[in-house]
Amino acid sequence: MKETHRISIITPSFNQVDFIERTIRSVISQEIDCETEYLVIDGGSTDGTLDILEKYRPLIHLTSEPDHGMSDALNKGFAAASGDILGWLNSDDLYTPGALAKVIRYFDRNPGCHWLYGQCVMVDEGDREVRRWITAYKNRKMNKYSYRRLLVENYISQPAVFFRKNALQRTGLLDTELKTAMDYDLWLRLAELGPPGIIRETLACFRVHSSSISAQIGRAHV
C-alpha cells in the first residue's frame, strides 16, 4: 500500500535579504503529489528579510524571534513540523525543480529507508554553477557510501538530505553547541540507524558567497 506523506521543509533565516526570496520560490514552486509544509524560522532579521517573508506569509509558516543560532532555529522548526518527511534548506540555498517529488517517490518505494541524499551543485550569487570539480568529487564519494568512509569525511551535501521525522526522534535534534558541523554530526547519528538511500540526480544548489556559514562562522547568529 502506498504511504501517505506530508513533507515539511525548514529554513533558518537571518539577514539574507539578497537570497531568501529565491530560496522561498524554489520551495513553493515544487510540483508534488502530497501535502507540503514550509516553515521559516527567522532570528529577528533587520535587513529587509522580514518584508520579503511577510509577502509570502500565506504560503509559509513564519516565526521571527531571537534565537541561539542556526541549530537552535532548526530545532524549533523540526519540533514544530507536522510532516513525516523533513528537509532542511538554508536561506541562501535552492531546491531544483522536481526535487521533492523525487524524494517522496524514493521513500514510497523504500519504506525501510530512514534517510536519503542526492546530488547538489554549487552556485554563486547569480545562480551560476561554480566549483564543478568539488561537485564531481562529492558525486564520486556519495556513490560509494559506507559508514566507515563517512566517519573519515563528510561528503554529503546538506541541502540534498531528507529524513523521516521518526528517525530524527530516534537520533535526537541538532547539537546547538556545534556552529559549523551540526549537519555532519546528524549524518553520523542517522547512519547508525541504517544506510542512506541515494538519488543520483541533482536535488539542490548550495550557494557560495562571502557571508555564507562556510565562509565565516559569523553567519551563525546569536
Coordinates of C-alpha atoms in Angstrom, one line a residue:
M1 CA 0.0 0.0 0.0
K2 CA 1.3 3.4 -0.9
E3 CA 2.3 5.6 2.0
T4 CA 0.5 8.9 2.6
H5 CA 3.2 11.6 3.1
R6 CA 3.4 15.2 4.3
I7 CA 6.8 16.8 3.8
S8 CA 8.0 19.6 5.9
I9 CA 10.8 21.9 4.8
I10 CA 12.5 24.1 7.5
T11 CA 14.5 27.2 6.6
P12 CA 16.5 29.0 9.3
S13 CA 16.7 32.7 8.3
F14 CA 18.8 35.6 9.4
N15 CA 19.6 38.7 7.3
Q16 CA 19.6 37.0 3.9
V17 CA 17.6 39.7 2.0
D18 CA 19.7 39.1 -1.2
F19 CA 18.8 35.4 -1.4
I20 CA 15.8 34.5 0.7
E21 CA 13.1 35.1 -2.0
R22 CA 14.9 32.8 -4.4
T23 CA 15.0 30.2 -1.7
I24 CA 11.3 30.5 -0.9
R25 CA 10.4 30.3 -4.6
S26 CA 12.4 27.2 -5.1
V27 CA 10.3 25.5 -2.4
I28 CA 6.8 26.8 -3.2
S29 CA 7.2 26.2 -6.9
Q30 CA 7.7 22.4 -6.4
E31 CA 5.1 20.2 -8.1
I32 CA 4.4 17.4 -5.7
D33 CA 1.6 14.9 -5.1
C34 CA 1.4 15.3 -1.3
E35 CA 1.0 17.9 1.3
T36 CA 3.9 20.3 1.7
E37 CA 4.5 22.4 4.8
Y38 CA 7.1 25.2 4.7
L39 CA 8.4 26.6 8.0
V40 CA 10.7 29.6 8.0
I41 CA 12.3 30.3 11.4
D42 CA 13.8 33.8 11.4
G43 CA 16.1 35.0 14.1
G44 CA 14.9 38.6 14.0
S45 CA 16.3 39.9 10.7
T46 CA 16.9 43.7 10.4
D47 CA 18.0 44.0 6.7
G48 CA 14.6 43.7 4.9
T49 CA 14.3 39.9 5.0
L50 CA 11.2 40.2 7.1
D51 CA 9.5 42.3 4.5
I52 CA 10.0 39.6 2.0
L53 CA 8.9 36.9 4.4
E54 CA 5.7 38.8 5.2
K55 CA 4.9 38.9 1.5
Y56 CA 4.9 35.1 1.4
R57 CA 3.1 34.6 4.8
P58 CA 0.0 32.9 3.2
L59 CA 2.3 30.2 1.8
I60 CA 4.7 29.7 4.7
H61 CA 4.6 29.2 8.5
L62 CA 6.7 32.1 9.8
T63 CA 8.3 32.5 13.2
S64 CA 10.5 35.5 13.9
E65 CA 12.2 35.9 17.2
P66 CA 15.7 35.9 18.7
D67 CA 17.4 32.5 18.9
H68 CA 20.7 31.0 19.8
G69 CA 22.0 30.3 16.3
M70 CA 21.2 28.2 13.3
S71 CA 20.9 24.8 15.1
D72 CA 18.5 26.3 17.7
A73 CA 16.4 27.8 14.9
L74 CA 16.3 24.4 13.0
N75 CA 15.4 22.5 16.2
K76 CA 12.5 24.8 16.7
G77 CA 11.4 24.1 13.1
F78 CA 11.9 20.3 13.4
A79 CA 9.9 20.2 16.7
A80 CA 7.0 22.2 15.1
A81 CA 7.0 20.3 11.8
S82 CA 3.9 18.1 11.2
G83 CA 5.4 16.2 8.3
D84 CA 6.6 12.6 8.3
I85 CA 9.5 13.6 5.9
L86 CA 11.8 16.5 6.8
G87 CA 14.1 18.6 4.7
W88 CA 16.4 21.5 5.7
L89 CA 17.1 24.3 3.3
N90 CA 19.2 27.2 4.3
S91 CA 18.0 30.7 3.4
D92 CA 20.5 31.1 0.6
D93 CA 20.2 27.7 -1.0
L94 CA 17.8 26.3 -3.6
Y95 CA 15.9 23.1 -4.5
T96 CA 15.9 22.1 -8.1
P97 CA 12.6 21.7 -10.0
G98 CA 11.1 18.3 -9.2
A99 CA 13.4 17.6 -6.2
L100 CA 10.7 17.0 -3.6
A101 CA 8.7 14.7 -5.9
K102 CA 11.8 12.6 -6.4
V103 CA 12.3 12.4 -2.6
I104 CA 8.7 11.3 -1.9
R105 CA 8.9 8.8 -4.7
Y106 CA 12.0 7.3 -3.2
F107 CA 10.6 7.0 0.3
D108 CA 7.4 5.5 -1.1
R109 CA 9.4 2.8 -2.9
N110 CA 11.7 2.2 0.1
P111 CA 9.6 2.1 3.3
G112 CA 12.5 0.9 5.4
C113 CA 14.7 3.8 4.4
H114 CA 15.3 6.3 7.3
W115 CA 17.1 9.0 5.3
L116 CA 18.5 9.8 1.9
Y117 CA 20.6 12.2 0.0
G118 CA 21.0 13.3 -3.6
Q119 CA 23.4 15.3 -5.7
C120 CA 24.0 19.0 -5.1
V121 CA 25.7 21.6 -7.3
M122 CA 27.4 24.8 -6.1
V123 CA 26.2 28.2 -7.3
D124 CA 27.4 31.8 -6.9
E125 CA 25.4 34.9 -6.0
G126 CA 23.9 35.0 -9.5
D127 CA 22.8 31.3 -9.5
R128 CA 25.7 30.3 -11.9
E129 CA 27.2 26.9 -11.3
V130 CA 30.8 27.1 -9.8
R131 CA 33.4 24.7 -8.4
R132 CA 32.3 21.9 -10.6
W133 CA 35.4 19.9 -9.6
I134 CA 34.1 19.8 -6.0
T135 CA 30.7 18.6 -7.2
A136 CA 32.3 15.9 -9.2
Y137 CA 34.4 14.8 -6.3
K138 CA 31.4 14.6 -3.9
N139 CA 29.4 12.7 -6.5
R140 CA 32.0 10.0 -6.8
K141 CA 32.2 9.8 -3.0
M142 CA 28.4 9.7 -2.5
N143 CA 28.0 6.9 -4.9
K144 CA 30.3 4.7 -2.8
Y145 CA 28.7 5.2 0.5
S146 CA 29.9 3.3 3.6
Y147 CA 29.7 4.2 7.2
R148 CA 33.5 3.8 7.5
R149 CA 34.0 6.4 4.7
L150 CA 31.6 8.8 6.3
L151 CA 33.5 8.6 9.6
V152 CA 36.5 9.9 7.8
E153 CA 35.0 12.6 5.6
N154 CA 31.7 14.4 5.2
Y155 CA 31.0 14.2 1.5
I156 CA 27.2 14.6 1.9
S157 CA 25.8 17.9 0.7
Q158 CA 23.4 19.2 3.4
P159 CA 20.7 20.8 1.2
A160 CA 20.2 17.5 -0.6
V161 CA 19.5 15.4 2.6
F162 CA 16.0 14.3 3.7
F163 CA 14.9 12.1 6.6
R164 CA 11.9 10.7 8.3
K165 CA 10.7 12.5 11.3
N166 CA 10.6 9.3 13.4
A167 CA 14.3 8.9 12.5
L168 CA 15.1 12.3 13.9
Q169 CA 13.1 11.5 17.0
R170 CA 15.4 8.5 17.5
T171 CA 18.7 10.3 16.9
G172 CA 17.8 13.5 18.7
L173 CA 17.9 17.1 17.5
L174 CA 20.9 19.1 16.3
D175 CA 23.7 19.8 18.7
T176 CA 23.4 23.5 19.4
E177 CA 27.0 23.7 20.6
L178 CA 28.2 23.0 17.1
K179 CA 28.4 26.0 14.8
T180 CA 29.6 24.6 11.5
A181 CA 29.5 20.8 11.8
M182 CA 25.9 20.2 13.1
D183 CA 24.9 18.6 9.8
Y184 CA 27.8 16.1 9.8
D185 CA 27.1 15.2 13.4
L186 CA 23.5 14.4 12.4
W187 CA 24.5 12.3 9.4
L188 CA 26.6 10.1 11.6
R189 CA 23.7 9.6 14.0
L190 CA 21.3 8.9 11.2
A191 CA 23.9 6.4 9.7
E192 CA 23.7 4.4 12.9
L193 CA 20.0 3.7 12.1
G194 CA 20.9 2.4 8.7
P195 CA 22.5 3.3 5.3
P196 CA 21.0 6.2 3.4
G197 CA 19.1 6.0 0.2
I198 CA 20.9 7.6 -2.7
I199 CA 19.2 9.6 -5.5
R200 CA 21.7 10.1 -8.3
E201 CA 20.2 13.3 -9.6
T202 CA 20.6 16.9 -8.6
L203 CA 18.2 17.9 -5.8
A204 CA 19.6 21.2 -4.6
C205 CA 22.0 24.0 -5.1
F206 CA 24.4 25.2 -2.4
R207 CA 25.2 28.8 -2.6
V208 CA 28.8 30.1 -2.2
H209 CA 29.2 33.7 -1.2
S210 CA 31.3 35.8 1.1
S211 CA 28.8 35.8 4.1
S212 CA 27.9 32.1 4.0
I213 CA 28.5 29.9 7.0
S214 CA 31.2 28.1 5.2
A215 CA 33.0 31.4 4.6
Q216 CA 32.6 32.8 8.1
I217 CA 31.4 31.5 11.3
G218 CA 29.7 34.8 12.0
R219 CA 26.7 33.7 9.9
A220 CA 25.6 31.6 13.0
H221 CA 23.8 34.4 14.7
V222 CA 23.1 34.9 18.4

